[in-house]
Amino acid sequence: MTAIKRIGAVLAILLAGQSLAALAADLKDMIGSWRWQSFTIQVRECQGDSVCAKVIAGPKNVGLELFASKPAAKGGELFAQITHPETKETYNTRFQQKDKDRWQLDGCTGARVCLTGEFIRVK
């Protein structure tokens, strides 16, 4: 193996390791203020090792707690039941961290009404 190929292989391994680290979402990565649709959501530490999320601004239901279940990390993603701040329907939701300021969320209700969107950090 030539030196250039060895360097390339080492770089590939290092970059793969960084990608895996980026995928290892942690609950604490959600702490902060987020924009989702027309709502602003404040995520904070609560109950010791978990996070809580409350609607702090939006067209309705300000003060509503979003997490209907404790978020759980699994396979580099976070899973939780969330209450939609507009309809108050509960969705089984998967959160994927795209970068430090963006989370992609996908979820469906028991009646198979589905949603997708992004939490975008506002501060």
mmCIF file of C-alpha atoms in Angstrom:
data_model
loop_
_atom_site.group_PDB
_atom_site.id
_atom_site.type_symbol
_atom_site.label_atom_id
_atom_site.label_comp_id
_atom_site.label_asym_id
_atom_site.label_seq_id
_atom_site.Cartn_x
_atom_site.Cartn_y
_atom_site.Cartn_z
ATOM 1 C CA MET A 1 0.000 0.000 0.000
ATOM 2 C CA THR A 2 1.440 3.362 -0.964
ATOM 3 C CA ALA A 3 1.832 6.178 1.547
ATOM 4 C CA ILE A 4 -0.924 8.185 -0.149
ATOM 5 C CA LYS A 5 -3.353 5.254 0.081
ATOM 6 C CA ARG A 6 -2.454 4.759 3.767
ATOM 7 C CA ILE A 7 -3.086 8.435 4.505
ATOM 8 C CA GLY A 8 -6.382 8.213 2.626
ATOM 9 C CA ALA A 9 -7.399 5.147 4.627
ATOM 10 C CA VAL A 10 -6.520 6.838 7.930
ATOM 11 C CA LEU A 11 -8.491 9.963 6.938
ATOM 12 C CA ALA A 12 -11.480 7.829 5.966
ATOM 13 C CA ILE A 13 -11.410 6.098 9.366
ATOM 14 C CA LEU A 14 -11.110 9.422 11.207
ATOM 15 C CA LEU A 15 -13.967 10.981 9.229
ATOM 16 C CA ALA A 16 -16.156 7.931 9.808
ATOM 17 C CA GLY A 17 -15.466 8.224 13.532
ATOM 18 C CA GLN A 18 -16.498 11.887 13.476
ATOM 19 C CA SER A 19 -19.698 11.013 11.605
ATOM 20 C CA LEU A 20 -20.552 8.363 14.190
ATOM 21 C CA ALA A 21 -19.878 10.837 16.998
ATOM 22 C CA ALA A 22 -22.160 13.392 15.324
ATOM 23 C CA LEU A 23 -24.915 10.780 15.135
ATOM 24 C CA ALA A 24 -24.684 9.941 18.851
ATOM 25 C CA ALA A 25 -27.440 12.318 19.931
ATOM 26 C CA ASP A 26 -27.657 13.211 23.587
ATOM 27 C CA LEU A 27 -30.618 14.690 25.460
ATOM 28 C CA LYS A 28 -28.469 17.608 26.606
ATOM 29 C CA ASP A 29 -27.923 18.568 22.945
ATOM 30 C CA MET A 30 -31.591 19.619 22.862
ATOM 31 C CA ILE A 31 -31.322 22.164 25.669
ATOM 32 C CA GLY A 32 -32.099 25.661 24.370
ATOM 33 C CA SER A 33 -34.755 27.559 22.441
ATOM 34 C CA TRP A 34 -36.057 26.174 19.160
ATOM 35 C CA ARG A 35 -38.346 27.251 16.345
ATOM 36 C CA TRP A 36 -40.768 24.584 15.080
ATOM 37 C CA GLN A 37 -43.453 25.637 12.615
ATOM 38 C CA SER A 38 -44.917 28.841 14.109
ATOM 39 C CA PHE A 39 -43.960 27.928 17.690
ATOM 40 C CA THR A 40 -40.972 28.661 19.902
ATOM 41 C CA ILE A 41 -40.084 25.760 22.179
ATOM 42 C CA GLN A 42 -37.874 25.982 25.286
ATOM 43 C CA VAL A 43 -36.083 22.727 26.145
ATOM 44 C CA ARG A 44 -34.554 22.502 29.613
ATOM 45 C CA GLU A 45 -33.173 19.908 31.999
ATOM 46 C CA CYS A 46 -35.723 18.331 34.286
ATOM 47 C CA GLN A 47 -36.168 15.229 36.423
ATOM 48 C CA GLY A 48 -32.412 14.839 36.814
ATOM 49 C CA ASP A 49 -31.408 12.978 33.682
ATOM 50 C CA SER A 50 -34.113 14.081 31.237
ATOM 51 C CA VAL A 51 -35.338 17.144 29.366
ATOM 52 C CA CYS A 52 -38.690 18.911 29.255
ATOM 53 C CA ALA A 53 -40.016 21.060 26.423
ATOM 54 C CA LYS A 54 -42.542 23.865 26.771
ATOM 55 C CA VAL A 55 -44.206 26.129 24.192
ATOM 56 C CA ILE A 56 -43.064 29.650 25.102
ATOM 57 C CA ALA A 57 -44.453 31.511 22.057
ATOM 58 C CA GLY A 58 -46.863 30.765 19.266
ATOM 59 C CA PRO A 59 -50.385 31.183 18.004
ATOM 60 C CA LYS A 60 -51.932 28.985 20.738
ATOM 61 C CA ASN A 61 -51.322 26.724 23.732
ATOM 62 C CA VAL A 62 -48.403 28.710 25.168
ATOM 63 C CA GLY A 63 -47.266 26.880 28.305
ATOM 64 C CA LEU A 64 -48.064 23.419 26.898
ATOM 65 C CA GLU A 65 -45.500 20.725 27.721
ATOM 66 C CA LEU A 66 -44.553 18.950 24.484
ATOM 67 C CA PHE A 67 -43.049 15.708 25.736
ATOM 68 C CA ALA A 68 -45.796 13.249 26.632
ATOM 69 C CA SER A 69 -43.105 10.672 27.445
ATOM 70 C CA LYS A 70 -39.507 10.857 28.610
ATOM 71 C CA PRO A 71 -37.218 11.128 25.544
ATOM 72 C CA ALA A 72 -34.959 8.104 25.119
ATOM 73 C CA ALA A 73 -31.711 7.802 23.170
ATOM 74 C CA LYS A 74 -31.450 4.744 20.946
ATOM 75 C CA GLY A 75 -29.138 4.079 18.013
ATOM 76 C CA GLY A 76 -27.914 7.678 17.830
ATOM 77 C CA GLU A 77 -31.462 9.070 17.685
ATOM 78 C CA LEU A 78 -33.959 10.275 20.277
ATOM 79 C CA PHE A 79 -37.488 8.921 20.590
ATOM 80 C CA ALA A 80 -40.420 10.418 22.495
ATOM 81 C CA GLN A 81 -44.127 10.955 22.373
ATOM 82 C CA ILE A 82 -44.805 14.620 21.719
ATOM 83 C CA THR A 83 -47.992 16.644 21.894
ATOM 84 C CA HIS A 84 -48.539 18.833 18.842
ATOM 85 C CA PRO A 85 -48.866 22.401 20.186
ATOM 86 C CA GLU A 86 -51.639 23.305 17.753
ATOM 87 C CA THR A 87 -53.876 20.204 17.805
ATOM 88 C CA LYS A 88 -52.779 18.576 21.086
ATOM 89 C CA GLU A 89 -52.561 15.222 19.270
ATOM 90 C CA THR A 90 -49.833 12.860 20.514
ATOM 91 C CA TYR A 91 -47.223 11.650 18.014
ATOM 92 C CA ASN A 92 -44.666 8.852 18.396
ATOM 93 C CA THR A 93 -41.652 10.827 17.233
ATOM 94 C CA ARG A 94 -38.050 10.213 16.199
ATOM 95 C CA PHE A 95 -35.534 13.063 16.465
ATOM 96 C CA GLN A 96 -32.355 12.978 14.374
ATOM 97 C CA GLN A 97 -29.675 15.571 15.089
ATOM 98 C CA LYS A 98 -28.549 17.136 11.805
ATOM 99 C CA ASP A 99 -26.064 19.516 13.442
ATOM 100 C CA LYS A 100 -25.826 21.435 16.734
ATOM 101 C CA ASP A 101 -28.597 23.807 15.640
ATOM 102 C CA ARG A 102 -31.015 21.488 13.811
ATOM 103 C CA TRP A 103 -33.043 18.399 14.688
ATOM 104 C CA GLN A 104 -35.166 16.589 12.119
ATOM 105 C CA LEU A 105 -38.340 15.101 13.556
ATOM 106 C CA ASP A 106 -40.721 12.547 12.098
ATOM 107 C CA GLY A 107 -43.707 11.028 13.803
ATOM 108 C CA CYS A 108 -47.209 9.602 13.530
ATOM 109 C CA THR A 109 -50.259 9.360 15.758
ATOM 110 C CA GLY A 110 -51.935 6.059 16.522
ATOM 111 C CA ALA A 111 -54.426 6.943 13.757
ATOM 112 C CA ARG A 112 -51.467 7.228 11.310
ATOM 113 C CA VAL A 113 -51.618 11.006 10.948
ATOM 114 C CA CYS A 114 -47.959 11.836 10.323
ATOM 115 C CA LEU A 115 -45.781 14.936 10.524
ATOM 116 C CA THR A 116 -42.236 15.922 9.696
ATOM 117 C CA GLY A 117 -40.278 19.076 10.372
ATOM 118 C CA GLU A 118 -37.200 20.640 11.909
ATOM 119 C CA PHE A 119 -36.384 22.124 15.264
ATOM 120 C CA ILE A 120 -34.078 25.054 14.460
ATOM 121 C CA ARG A 121 -32.136 26.670 17.322
ATOM 122 C CA VAL A 122 -33.043 30.304 17.994
ATOM 123 C CA LYS A 123 -30.568 30.826 20.884
#
